[in-house]
Amino acid sequence: MQRALRAGLQYHDFDVRAVGTGEEAIRESAAWRPDVILLDLGLPGMDGFATLRALRPATRAAVIVVSVMPGEKDKVRALDAGADDYVVKPFGTEELVARIRAVLRRQADVTIGEPVVRTGDLEIDLGRRHVSVHGETVRLTPTEYELLRYLALHAGKPVSHTTLLRQVWGEYAVGDKYNTRYVVAQIRKKLGDDPANPKYIVNEPGVGYRLET
Amino acid sequence: MIRRLAPYAVAVAAAGAITAVIGVVAPAATPSALSSLYLLPVLWLAARWGRGPAITGSVAAFLLYDFFFVPPVGTFTVRGPAEVLELAVLLAVALVTSQLAASQRRAQATAEALAKDSRALYDLATSMLRANDVTHALKLVADGALKSPVVERFAVVGEAGQLAGSQLTADELNQAAWSRDRAQAVGIAIKDGAVVPMKTHGGASSLAYLPLQSGVVVLTLRPEPAEAAEMRMLAALIGLADLLLDRRRATVEAERARGFEASDRLKAAILSSLSHELKSPIAALRAGLTALTAPRAGLQEEQRELLGDLDRQATRLDRMVGDLLALSRLEAGVEMDREPHSLADVVGGSLREIRPQLKGHEVTVRIPDDLPPVEVDEMQVGRVFSNLLENAVEWAPPQGGIEVGAVAIDDHVEAWVENDGPPIAPADLERVFDTFWTRRTSGTGLGLAIVKRVVDAHGGVIRAENRRRGPRFTFTLPLARFAVSR
């Protein structure tokens, strides 16, 4: 698997280094400073989540978690532990490359520090707290704006329900996931977004929401 | 016989003794004042043996007093009204006091019997509560019942066979099961807190059966007439047996449930590791195959096409493994993770998942904006929509339309997926949900079987039908509880 992935990524012009354990990954990421880390959760020795938690503060690299686990709970755990995205095995090289390009693009956006997030006709001006569709102002309640703002800050990245709850309602929010679902439904209504075929806020089944880029 | 007559002999003797005492002291006092001495033995007799000996004592006293002290002395005749009155008072006082003493004695006897009953029951109930083992407590109850003078045999039968008491034969156990299944008592009843034997064909020594909540009590009463207190005690013991049988059943059921739960967890763990074992090699296959199809890998066009075909086969294998695991998980009864969800959101997720397969098909979504939330497992119901949509894509003609819709009816939502492909043969409308049944050669035959099981697990129903436009799959999902109560 590792050899196949390395070959596949090299054919797509990526510079690849592969290691076998979590400890090596932590050492290598400090020495070599990669842009993206692919982290398989099924590691020998130090477990995938522990490796992720150790990597996150030590590197600015985007982390894409690779897992064969069918459970959505693992995806949520990985995202909440600081992963930027996840791919479920088995996957094709094309799909993986697309994901890597997406996180790299997001990284570039964050680096530029663009205060205005645009997706299609939707424009979120984070500096002026102003949201518009087709140039027309959309009036959001403070809760709705906070939720949209958080999704915009992480545009393209799936954000879990628990993270949204904590970010929008506060650290000690005792919330129901239906709170976020309800607020997202309200935002979509105001943005004129169809929940069954959304242009802006996309449902990540079992995980949370993602602002399309 | 002699023992029963003894109190009467003592009564006569006591009256004689008092007569002798009066004879000794009579010269010094008027005999009429001394007649009240007779009340002493009468009271004692009444208290000790009850009314019969007391009356015997009073009559003897009356006759002796009349004979020895009432003039004319030496005869039973009475001379004047004063003497008649004196004798009448003696007899009346003797009768009344003996009556009072006797009823006092009876009340005391009843109180003692009651105290004995409640002490016995208390002892039994205490040891029963202390016994962790319900079967042991049932044995205590049976032992208690067998100590009763009215009981010849006593046995407790649970749902799986005899639990305590006198050994029953196979026939008797069958009879007990019959009695339990029909909740039909035979030969015995409990009325006003006491056991009442009923006249039966079998005579007094035949077994009686009394069905309880979770078992049967089988017993034979002795033919002799029984005291009411004994029958009440017996009814109380049967009541205890009833409670114990209930407790036993609850314990057995709880243990069984724990066993199921543990085996569920085990199944889930096995399926999860199986999933890992089966998917990892497929993942390596696909990674290798797709790596080699990159133009930079330097292979010929023809070779890359071949690898592409192989990758499609690997993808199909992955889907089959996924479907099989999903089906096994559903059959193992893995819990649904049900929460309130917007159905449009769930449908949106499914549509996005299968978008690459939609090709040129136009999908119309008819879900009202104000559809109340449904209480479902998002992943599982998402799979229902994905599978039905894939099925629709497979059958709709090229560029044909597919419709997804939902509407709220009472306490549930009715959802459907429809395409304008050819109708399903009427004979197949039921069979489409069978495991491994498929209309096409490329299908796994698991997609619709999974759909049905997920709908079932949500307490819904699903049906396939041919509409004018084409085949439609309609199924129900529960509304969120808070939406129903609104």
XYZ file of C-alpha atoms in Angstrom:
699
model
C 0.000 0.000 0.000
C 2.719 2.442 1.004
C 4.831 1.682 -2.048
C 1.826 2.017 -4.364
C 0.837 5.351 -2.806
C 4.363 6.699 -2.997
C 4.628 5.748 -6.675
C 1.188 7.157 -7.452
C 1.938 10.504 -5.784
C 5.361 10.756 -7.414
C 3.735 10.285 -10.829
C 1.680 13.381 -9.915
C 4.839 15.417 -9.229
C 4.761 15.252 -5.457
C 7.927 14.873 -3.473
C 7.204 11.985 -1.094
C 8.832 10.559 2.018
C 7.332 7.517 3.706
C 7.843 6.268 7.258
C 6.454 3.264 9.143
C 5.563 4.492 12.643
C 4.115 7.474 14.476
C 7.406 8.273 16.201
C 9.252 8.395 12.866
C 6.495 10.583 11.413
C 6.931 13.124 14.218
C 10.731 13.175 13.757
C 10.525 13.365 9.970
C 7.938 16.150 9.946
C 10.177 18.294 12.179
C 13.282 17.641 10.051
C 11.779 17.758 6.585
C 8.842 20.205 7.021
C 6.343 18.747 4.549
C 3.249 20.621 3.264
C 0.896 17.679 3.677
C 0.998 14.636 5.934
C -1.016 11.515 5.075
C -1.623 9.716 8.337
C -2.986 6.180 8.453
C -4.868 5.622 11.715
C -3.947 1.933 11.792
C -0.340 2.347 12.902
C 1.901 -0.187 14.612
C 3.031 1.008 18.066
C 1.974 4.608 18.801
C -1.650 4.829 17.703
C -2.908 7.112 14.948
C -4.821 9.531 17.191
C -1.878 9.901 19.587
C 0.396 10.617 16.620
C -2.083 13.205 15.321
C -2.250 14.977 18.672
C 1.541 15.035 18.886
C 1.940 16.263 15.282
C -0.638 19.019 15.353
C 1.122 21.637 17.464
C 4.544 20.777 15.982
C 3.806 21.319 12.313
C 1.995 23.698 10.011
C 1.458 20.873 7.524
C -2.078 19.902 6.571
C -2.921 16.451 7.916
C -5.124 14.115 5.893
C -6.205 11.093 7.868
C -6.404 7.801 5.998
C -8.555 5.103 7.536
C -10.256 1.868 6.689
C -12.601 2.308 9.650
C -16.187 2.444 8.495
C -17.321 4.473 11.525
C -18.124 8.160 11.295
C -17.094 8.599 14.918
C -13.451 8.117 13.896
C -13.784 10.843 11.281
C -15.201 13.234 13.866
C -12.473 12.313 16.343
C -9.791 12.870 13.734
C -11.190 16.263 12.674
C -11.585 17.397 16.284
C -8.002 16.295 16.992
C -6.799 18.673 14.289
C -6.949 16.721 11.030
C -7.722 18.832 7.952
C -9.516 16.118 6.023
C -9.968 12.368 5.870
C -10.098 9.748 3.123
C -11.564 6.306 3.598
C -9.711 3.339 2.134
C -9.937 2.032 -0.521
C -9.526 5.088 -2.781
C -7.999 5.801 -6.189
C -4.900 7.933 -6.682
C -6.921 10.599 -8.544
C -9.258 11.066 -5.599
C -6.366 11.343 -3.170
C -4.557 13.846 -5.361
C -7.721 15.976 -5.569
C -7.967 16.009 -1.774
C -4.306 16.950 -1.379
C -4.651 19.815 -3.868
C -7.729 21.060 -1.999
C -5.972 21.248 1.373
C -2.955 22.899 -0.253
C -5.218 25.520 -1.836
C -6.867 26.187 1.513
C -3.476 26.534 3.126
C -2.532 29.164 0.546
C -5.795 31.089 1.187
C -5.165 31.143 4.917
C -1.614 32.341 4.349
C -2.794 35.273 2.248
C -5.233 36.146 5.032
C -7.983 37.176 2.647
C -10.726 38.804 4.782
C -13.412 38.042 2.205
C -14.489 34.443 1.568
C -16.245 33.863 -1.733
C -18.005 30.751 -2.906
C -20.175 31.058 -5.993
C -22.439 34.059 -5.501
C -21.978 34.025 -1.745
C -19.601 36.583 -0.261
C -18.679 36.630 3.403
C -16.699 39.726 4.425
C -15.175 38.730 7.735
C -13.748 42.214 8.376
C -17.094 44.011 7.995
C -19.288 41.166 9.269
C -21.191 41.432 6.022
C -22.819 38.581 4.075
C -24.258 38.932 0.590
C -25.600 36.754 -2.220
C -25.568 38.161 -5.771
C -24.418 41.413 -4.171
C -27.588 41.603 -2.075
C -27.184 41.855 1.678
C -28.364 38.871 3.742
C -29.465 39.604 7.310
C -28.337 36.922 9.744
C -28.878 36.640 13.484
C -25.663 36.726 15.572
C -25.797 32.926 16.050
C -26.275 32.330 12.336
C -23.414 34.670 11.493
C -21.057 33.039 14.016
C -21.748 29.596 12.548
C -21.269 30.794 8.967
C -18.134 32.692 9.964
C -16.601 29.588 11.508
C -17.374 27.533 8.405
C -15.927 30.348 6.244
C -12.713 30.463 8.280
C -12.345 26.756 7.535
C -13.837 26.883 4.054
C -13.538 23.550 2.289
C -12.832 21.658 5.495
C -15.489 19.484 7.134
C -16.322 20.876 10.593
C -17.859 18.526 13.144
C -21.096 19.224 14.974
C -19.266 19.215 18.307
C -16.757 21.802 17.104
C -19.542 24.016 15.740
C -21.449 23.732 19.007
C -18.370 24.703 21.005
C -17.379 27.535 18.697
C -20.814 29.092 18.311
C -22.444 28.457 21.679
C -19.329 28.472 23.822
C -16.996 26.010 25.520
C -19.558 24.710 27.958
C -22.527 24.593 25.628
C -24.754 21.675 26.445
C -26.069 21.295 22.991
C -27.942 19.002 20.849
C -26.602 18.367 17.373
C -30.031 19.361 16.184
C -29.191 22.947 17.226
C -26.558 23.184 14.515
C -28.841 21.448 12.014
C -31.625 23.902 12.792
C -29.388 26.968 12.497
C -27.881 25.681 9.243
C -31.408 25.193 7.877
C -32.190 28.841 8.761
C -28.982 30.106 7.119
C -29.672 28.097 3.975
C -33.169 29.526 3.784
C -31.785 33.073 3.950
C -29.054 32.326 1.409
C -31.580 30.652 -0.893
C -29.630 27.394 -0.679
C -31.418 24.093 -1.401
C -30.618 21.578 1.386
C -31.087 18.619 -0.981
C -28.692 20.151 -3.486
C -26.687 22.757 -1.604
C -24.397 25.243 -3.345
C -22.829 26.678 -0.205
C -23.202 24.646 2.996
C -22.749 20.938 2.396
C -23.817 18.206 4.808
C -21.028 15.760 5.674
C -23.130 12.752 6.730
C -22.353 11.609 10.248
C -19.714 14.317 10.685
C -20.927 17.879 10.344
C -20.929 20.654 7.709
C -18.507 22.102 5.195
C -18.560 25.375 3.297
C -18.102 24.593 -0.384
C -15.213 26.396 -2.071
C -62.133 -40.405 74.847
C -60.816 -40.454 78.380
C -58.818 -37.321 77.718
C -61.874 -35.572 76.415
C -63.948 -36.521 79.452
C -61.296 -35.602 82.021
C -62.259 -31.867 82.252
C -65.833 -32.877 83.097
C -64.659 -35.244 85.825
C -62.438 -32.484 87.190
C -65.474 -30.135 87.105
C -67.579 -32.512 89.207
C -64.651 -33.146 91.561
C -64.056 -29.403 92.010
C -67.736 -28.827 92.843
C -67.462 -31.694 95.407
C -64.330 -30.191 96.934
C -65.997 -26.778 97.391
C -69.029 -28.549 98.960
C -66.659 -30.197 101.501
C -65.063 -26.828 102.308
C -68.493 -25.224 102.842
C -69.478 -28.221 105.044
C -66.460 -27.593 107.287
C -67.005 -23.833 107.676
C -70.872 -23.856 107.510
C -71.600 -23.940 111.217
C -69.787 -20.673 111.585
C -71.612 -18.795 108.817
C -74.798 -18.762 106.760
C -74.506 -21.270 103.919
C -76.234 -18.863 101.488
C -73.291 -16.419 101.697
C -70.874 -19.270 101.070
C -72.566 -20.391 97.840
C -70.522 -17.799 95.938
C -67.451 -19.942 96.690
C -68.655 -22.214 93.900
C -67.904 -19.414 91.399
C -64.177 -19.915 91.904
C -63.910 -23.379 90.311
C -66.495 -22.412 87.661
C -64.349 -19.446 86.559
C -61.242 -21.579 86.591
C -62.960 -24.315 84.552
C -64.268 -21.792 82.028
C -60.852 -20.261 81.602
C -59.111 -23.576 81.362
C -61.413 -25.753 79.267
C -64.204 -23.565 78.030
C -67.940 -23.602 78.354
C -68.757 -27.370 78.608
C -66.793 -28.201 81.768
C -67.799 -24.855 83.303
C -71.507 -25.579 82.866
C -70.991 -29.126 84.152
C -69.265 -27.604 87.189
C -72.104 -25.096 87.796
C -74.812 -27.768 87.529
C -72.879 -30.079 89.877
C -72.406 -27.167 92.317
C -76.106 -26.339 92.121
C -77.151 -29.967 92.831
C -74.596 -30.465 95.616
C -75.502 -27.158 97.330
C -79.219 -27.983 97.096
C -78.660 -31.500 98.499
C -76.370 -30.637 101.375
C -77.227 -27.115 102.491
C -80.726 -26.110 101.353
C -83.416 -27.250 103.792
C -84.749 -29.869 103.786
C -81.120 -31.050 103.808
C -80.516 -34.486 102.274
C -83.061 -34.026 99.455
C -83.137 -32.243 96.089
C -86.430 -30.551 96.947
C -86.646 -26.828 97.576
C -88.915 -25.357 100.201
C -89.333 -21.668 99.717
C -88.965 -18.935 97.023
C -85.820 -17.570 98.761
C -84.005 -20.861 98.272
C -85.189 -21.093 94.631
C -83.847 -17.613 93.963
C -80.556 -18.454 95.650
C -80.065 -21.527 93.466
C -81.129 -19.724 90.301
C -78.583 -16.921 90.955
C -75.818 -19.472 91.511
C -76.613 -21.215 88.227
C -76.994 -17.953 86.288
C -73.732 -16.495 87.612
C -71.951 -19.750 86.836
C -73.346 -19.761 83.310
C -72.560 -16.107 82.573
C -69.042 -16.200 83.965
C -68.266 -19.437 82.186
C -69.615 -17.925 78.966
C -67.444 -14.811 79.407
C -64.365 -16.791 80.326
C -64.891 -19.160 77.424
C -65.190 -16.373 74.831
C -62.142 -14.723 76.380
C -60.311 -17.995 75.948
C -61.429 -18.334 72.326
C -60.284 -14.790 71.525
C -56.940 -15.556 73.069
C -56.650 -18.754 71.068
C -57.408 -16.853 67.854
C -54.869 -14.176 68.715
C -52.272 -16.846 69.408
C -53.033 -18.574 66.101
C -52.735 -15.272 64.270
C -49.494 -14.481 66.023
C -48.201 -17.905 65.080
C -49.251 -17.415 61.438
C -47.659 -14.025 61.134
C -44.507 -15.185 62.893
C -44.210 -18.124 60.515
C -44.811 -15.874 57.505
C -42.418 -13.264 58.820
C -39.687 -15.852 59.335
C -40.266 -17.193 55.881
C -40.349 -13.791 54.199
C -37.152 -12.758 55.994
C -35.228 -15.855 55.022
C -36.667 -15.506 51.530
C -35.398 -11.954 51.169
C -32.031 -12.955 52.557
C -31.741 -15.812 50.082
C -30.051 -14.438 46.946
C -31.044 -17.593 45.197
C -34.734 -17.438 44.358
C -34.923 -21.212 43.899
C -33.702 -21.675 47.462
C -36.372 -19.261 48.718
C -39.004 -21.225 46.812
C -37.800 -24.370 48.608
C -38.335 -22.580 51.922
C -41.895 -21.729 50.888
C -42.574 -25.337 49.862
C -41.120 -26.614 53.147
C -43.335 -24.167 55.038
C -46.415 -25.345 53.173
C -45.560 -29.015 53.715
C -45.411 -28.369 57.484
C -49.080 -27.349 57.415
C -51.395 -30.093 58.781
C -53.820 -29.593 55.888
C -51.261 -30.177 53.127
C -50.230 -33.590 51.895
C -48.168 -32.594 48.825
C -47.006 -29.202 47.634
C -44.832 -28.303 44.630
C -43.867 -25.157 42.720
C -43.488 -25.395 38.953
C -41.787 -22.592 36.975
C -41.822 -21.912 33.264
C -39.094 -24.461 32.561
C -40.066 -27.224 35.018
C -40.358 -28.053 38.689
C -38.500 -25.747 41.062
C -39.338 -26.923 44.583
C -41.470 -29.208 46.766
C -42.799 -32.747 46.417
C -41.489 -34.592 43.376
C -44.015 -34.511 40.515
C -44.393 -37.120 37.779
C -44.118 -36.264 34.086
C -47.904 -36.474 33.764
C -48.399 -34.108 36.648
C -45.912 -31.675 35.113
C -47.805 -31.809 31.820
C -51.009 -31.098 33.670
C -49.324 -28.156 35.397
C -48.154 -26.778 32.033
C -51.679 -27.131 30.698
C -53.046 -25.265 33.692
C -50.459 -22.507 33.227
C -50.987 -22.104 29.480
C -54.737 -21.742 29.868
C -54.537 -19.868 33.188
C -57.058 -22.448 34.391
C -57.135 -23.484 38.067
C -58.038 -27.089 38.814
C -59.552 -28.276 42.119
C -58.636 -25.205 44.129
C -59.221 -21.474 44.337
C -58.155 -18.551 46.501
C -61.067 -16.558 47.900
C -60.861 -13.739 50.459
C -57.242 -14.568 51.213
C -57.826 -18.251 51.962
C -57.461 -21.450 49.987
C -60.816 -22.952 49.075
C -60.973 -26.545 47.798
C -63.445 -27.061 44.980
C -65.523 -30.170 44.421
C -63.861 -32.112 41.650
C -64.307 -35.383 39.873
C -61.085 -36.805 41.311
C -62.053 -36.811 44.993
C -60.223 -35.210 47.886
C -56.801 -36.799 47.361
C -56.360 -35.680 43.707
C -53.849 -32.950 42.886
C -55.025 -29.391 42.588
C -53.344 -26.881 40.216
C -53.269 -23.147 40.730
C -51.719 -21.082 37.900
C -49.817 -17.932 38.959
C -48.220 -15.064 36.979
C -45.068 -16.994 36.103
C -45.662 -20.557 37.233
C -48.022 -23.039 38.853
C -48.513 -24.321 42.408
C -49.476 -27.993 42.577
C -50.842 -29.367 45.854
C -52.950 -32.063 47.510
C -55.023 -31.222 50.585
C -55.677 -33.770 53.308
C -59.270 -35.068 53.384
C -59.944 -33.929 57.015
C -61.813 -30.654 57.498
C -59.292 -27.854 57.933
C -59.143 -24.771 60.139
C -59.711 -21.422 58.429
C -56.385 -20.125 59.790
C -54.503 -22.938 58.070
C -56.200 -22.167 54.775
C -55.300 -18.486 55.125
C -51.713 -19.406 55.912
C -51.609 -21.615 52.831
C -52.969 -18.803 50.651
C -50.271 -16.480 52.023
C -47.592 -19.049 51.191
C -48.919 -19.365 47.658
C -48.787 -15.557 47.433
C -45.115 -15.675 48.405
C -44.462 -18.360 45.799
C -46.129 -16.089 43.217
C -43.832 -13.175 44.099
C -40.781 -15.419 44.013
C -41.693 -16.876 40.635
C -42.064 -13.348 39.245
C -38.705 -12.361 40.649
C -37.136 -15.482 39.199
C -38.521 -14.761 35.756
C -37.311 -11.150 35.883
C -33.829 -12.368 36.864
C -33.742 -14.963 34.101
C -34.862 -12.377 31.531
C -32.283 -9.846 32.687
C -29.538 -12.454 32.402
C -30.694 -13.434 28.951
C -30.677 -9.765 27.867
C -27.134 -9.350 29.204
C -26.090 -12.400 27.202
C -27.584 -10.973 24.010
C -25.933 -7.630 24.579
C -22.537 -9.238 25.034
C -22.945 -11.332 21.901
C -24.030 -8.187 20.000
C -20.862 -6.401 21.024
C -18.851 -9.449 20.016
C -20.544 -9.578 16.611
C -19.922 -5.869 16.047
C -16.247 -6.335 16.967
C -15.859 -9.317 14.643
C -17.549 -7.469 11.788
C -15.350 -4.437 12.334
C -12.139 -6.449 12.244
C -13.408 -8.494 9.295
C -14.120 -5.251 7.478
C -10.546 -4.138 8.158
C -9.076 -7.458 6.965
C -11.109 -7.531 3.762
C -10.767 -3.885 2.835
C -7.020 -3.449 3.403
C -5.924 -5.686 0.479
C -8.501 -4.045 -1.794
C -7.140 -0.656 -0.753
C -3.596 -1.744 -1.710
C -4.881 -3.121 -5.028
C -6.667 0.082 -5.942
C -3.772 2.294 -4.878
C -1.396 0.290 -7.076
C -3.712 0.040 -10.072
C -4.620 3.733 -10.081
C -0.991 4.775 -9.562
C -0.014 2.939 -12.734
C -2.766 4.563 -14.827
C -1.138 7.982 -14.391
C 0.345 9.145 -17.727
C 3.730 9.689 -16.065
C 3.916 5.983 -15.167
C 4.978 5.455 -18.774
C 2.589 2.703 -19.775
C 0.991 2.272 -23.188
C -2.604 3.483 -23.697
C -3.797 -0.130 -24.078
C -2.129 -1.201 -20.823
C -3.623 1.744 -18.965
C -7.084 0.822 -20.206
C -6.563 -2.714 -18.964
C -5.530 -1.384 -15.554
C -8.606 0.861 -15.551
C -10.801 -2.201 -16.067
C -9.035 -3.991 -13.240
C -9.571 -0.980 -10.986
C -13.297 -1.012 -11.789
C -13.400 -4.691 -10.812
C -11.574 -3.924 -7.567
C -14.063 -1.118 -6.901
C -16.929 -3.554 -7.477
C -15.343 -6.050 -5.121
C -15.063 -3.283 -2.534
C -18.764 -2.463 -2.918
C -19.739 -6.109 -2.521
C -17.647 -6.491 0.595
C -19.134 -3.259 1.929
C -22.692 -4.398 1.181
C -22.127 -7.824 2.725
C -20.690 -6.291 5.870
C -23.497 -3.746 6.053
C -26.057 -6.522 5.699
C -24.400 -8.700 8.346
C -24.260 -5.726 10.670
C -27.974 -5.099 10.153
C -28.782 -8.779 10.648
C -26.684 -8.853 13.810
C -29.123 -6.199 15.024
C -26.562 -3.429 15.511
C -28.225 -0.433 17.166
C -29.428 2.472 15.057
C -27.963 5.840 16.078
C -31.221 7.779 15.843
C -31.354 11.568 16.082
C -33.551 14.311 14.688
C -32.508 15.189 11.132
C -33.741 17.261 8.259
C -34.589 14.720 5.561
C -33.539 17.158 2.805
C -30.081 17.283 4.404
C -29.832 13.478 4.387
C -30.985 13.306 0.758
C -28.466 16.025 -0.134
C -25.650 13.922 1.341
C -26.733 10.855 -0.648
C -27.066 12.810 -3.882
C -23.581 14.208 -3.472
C -22.189 10.747 -2.744
C -23.557 9.205 -5.934
C -23.192 12.295 -8.146
C -20.397 10.671 -10.218
C -22.785 7.846 -11.110
C -25.733 10.058 -11.991
C -24.349 10.537 -15.537
C -26.935 12.466 -17.547
C -29.908 11.727 -15.308
C -32.015 14.603 -14.099
C -32.924 14.325 -10.404
C -35.945 16.226 -9.090
C -36.273 16.596 -5.332
C -39.785 17.169 -3.972
C -39.352 17.711 -0.257
C -41.483 20.493 1.270
C -39.510 23.224 3.077
C -41.617 22.755 6.201
C -41.225 18.965 6.411
C -40.763 18.228 10.147
C -37.476 16.553 11.173
C -37.258 12.769 11.124
C -35.679 10.668 13.875
C -33.270 8.411 12.001
C -29.754 7.065 11.806
C -28.345 9.512 9.265
C -25.732 7.141 7.819
C -28.142 4.238 7.455
C -30.979 6.251 5.945
C -28.423 7.998 3.720
C -27.530 4.527 2.495
C -31.229 3.832 1.814
C -31.402 6.871 -0.475
C -28.034 6.121 -2.133
C -29.017 2.525 -2.852
C -32.453 3.493 -4.184
C -30.923 6.270 -6.305
C -28.309 3.898 -7.720
C -31.056 1.429 -8.482
C -33.014 4.201 -10.220
C -29.943 5.292 -12.241
C -29.527 1.685 -13.325
C -33.094 1.459 -14.635
C -33.960 4.913 -15.886
C -33.388 5.306 -19.648
C -30.380 7.438 -20.685
C -31.108 11.090 -19.793
C -34.264 9.803 -18.027
C -35.669 11.443 -14.930
C -35.462 10.387 -11.298
C -37.653 11.825 -8.558
C -36.995 11.857 -4.818
C -39.837 13.034 -2.625
C -41.233 13.042 0.886
C -44.410 14.112 2.637
C -45.493 14.038 6.302
C -48.484 11.838 7.147
C -49.646 11.669 10.790
C -46.659 10.629 12.927
C -44.381 9.583 10.075
C -42.858 10.678 6.802
C -43.526 8.865 3.583
C -40.569 9.085 1.221
C -40.123 7.755 -2.280
C -37.635 7.344 -5.116
C -39.070 6.966 -8.597
C -37.643 6.642 -12.105
C -39.157 6.496 -15.566
C -37.649 3.142 -16.489
C -39.510 -0.044 -17.397
C -41.941 -1.481 -14.816
C -40.985 -4.286 -12.451
C -42.751 -7.581 -13.242
C -45.739 -7.828 -10.841
C -44.473 -11.166 -9.497
C -41.167 -9.522 -8.561
C -42.587 -6.560 -6.620
C -42.252 -8.503 -3.360
C -39.059 -10.332 -4.227
C -36.940 -7.298 -5.074
C -36.070 -6.949 -1.375
C -34.839 -10.540 -1.023
C -31.150 -11.027 -0.327
C -29.170 -11.772 -3.525
C -32.193 -11.170 -5.730
C -31.232 -8.990 -8.693
C -32.610 -8.042 -12.080
C -29.238 -7.304 -13.579
C -26.123 -9.347 -14.003
C -23.783 -6.781 -12.517
C -25.655 -6.141 -9.237
C -24.806 -7.690 -5.907
C -28.457 -8.297 -5.046
C -27.814 -6.701 -1.676
C -28.679 -3.041 -2.217
C -32.462 -3.353 -1.832
C -32.135 -6.026 0.893
C -30.102 -3.493 2.909
C -32.693 -0.793 2.188
C -35.490 -2.984 3.544
C -33.604 -3.904 6.688
C -32.749 -0.294 7.493
C -36.385 0.752 7.022
C -37.482 -2.191 9.201
C -34.992 -1.217 11.896
C -36.617 2.240 12.005
C -40.043 0.675 12.449
C -41.066 1.666 8.925
C -42.453 -0.222 5.938
C -41.322 -0.274 2.313
C -43.022 -1.327 -0.880
C -42.250 -1.394 -4.587
C -44.960 -0.430 -7.039
C -45.349 0.442 -10.703
C -46.665 3.954 -11.220
C -47.735 5.367 -14.555
C -44.352 7.009 -14.927
C -42.284 3.997 -13.825
C -41.260 1.949 -10.791
C -41.409 3.676 -7.415
C -40.074 2.626 -4.011
C -42.077 4.108 -1.146
C -41.089 3.806 2.505
C -41.944 5.343 5.849
C -39.677 6.914 8.478
C -40.566 8.089 12.000
C -40.908 11.821 12.709
C -38.787 13.239 15.521
C -40.623 12.874 18.812
C -40.710 16.603 19.502
C -42.156 17.174 16.038
C -44.962 14.676 16.679
C -45.996 16.292 19.966
C -46.148 19.754 18.415
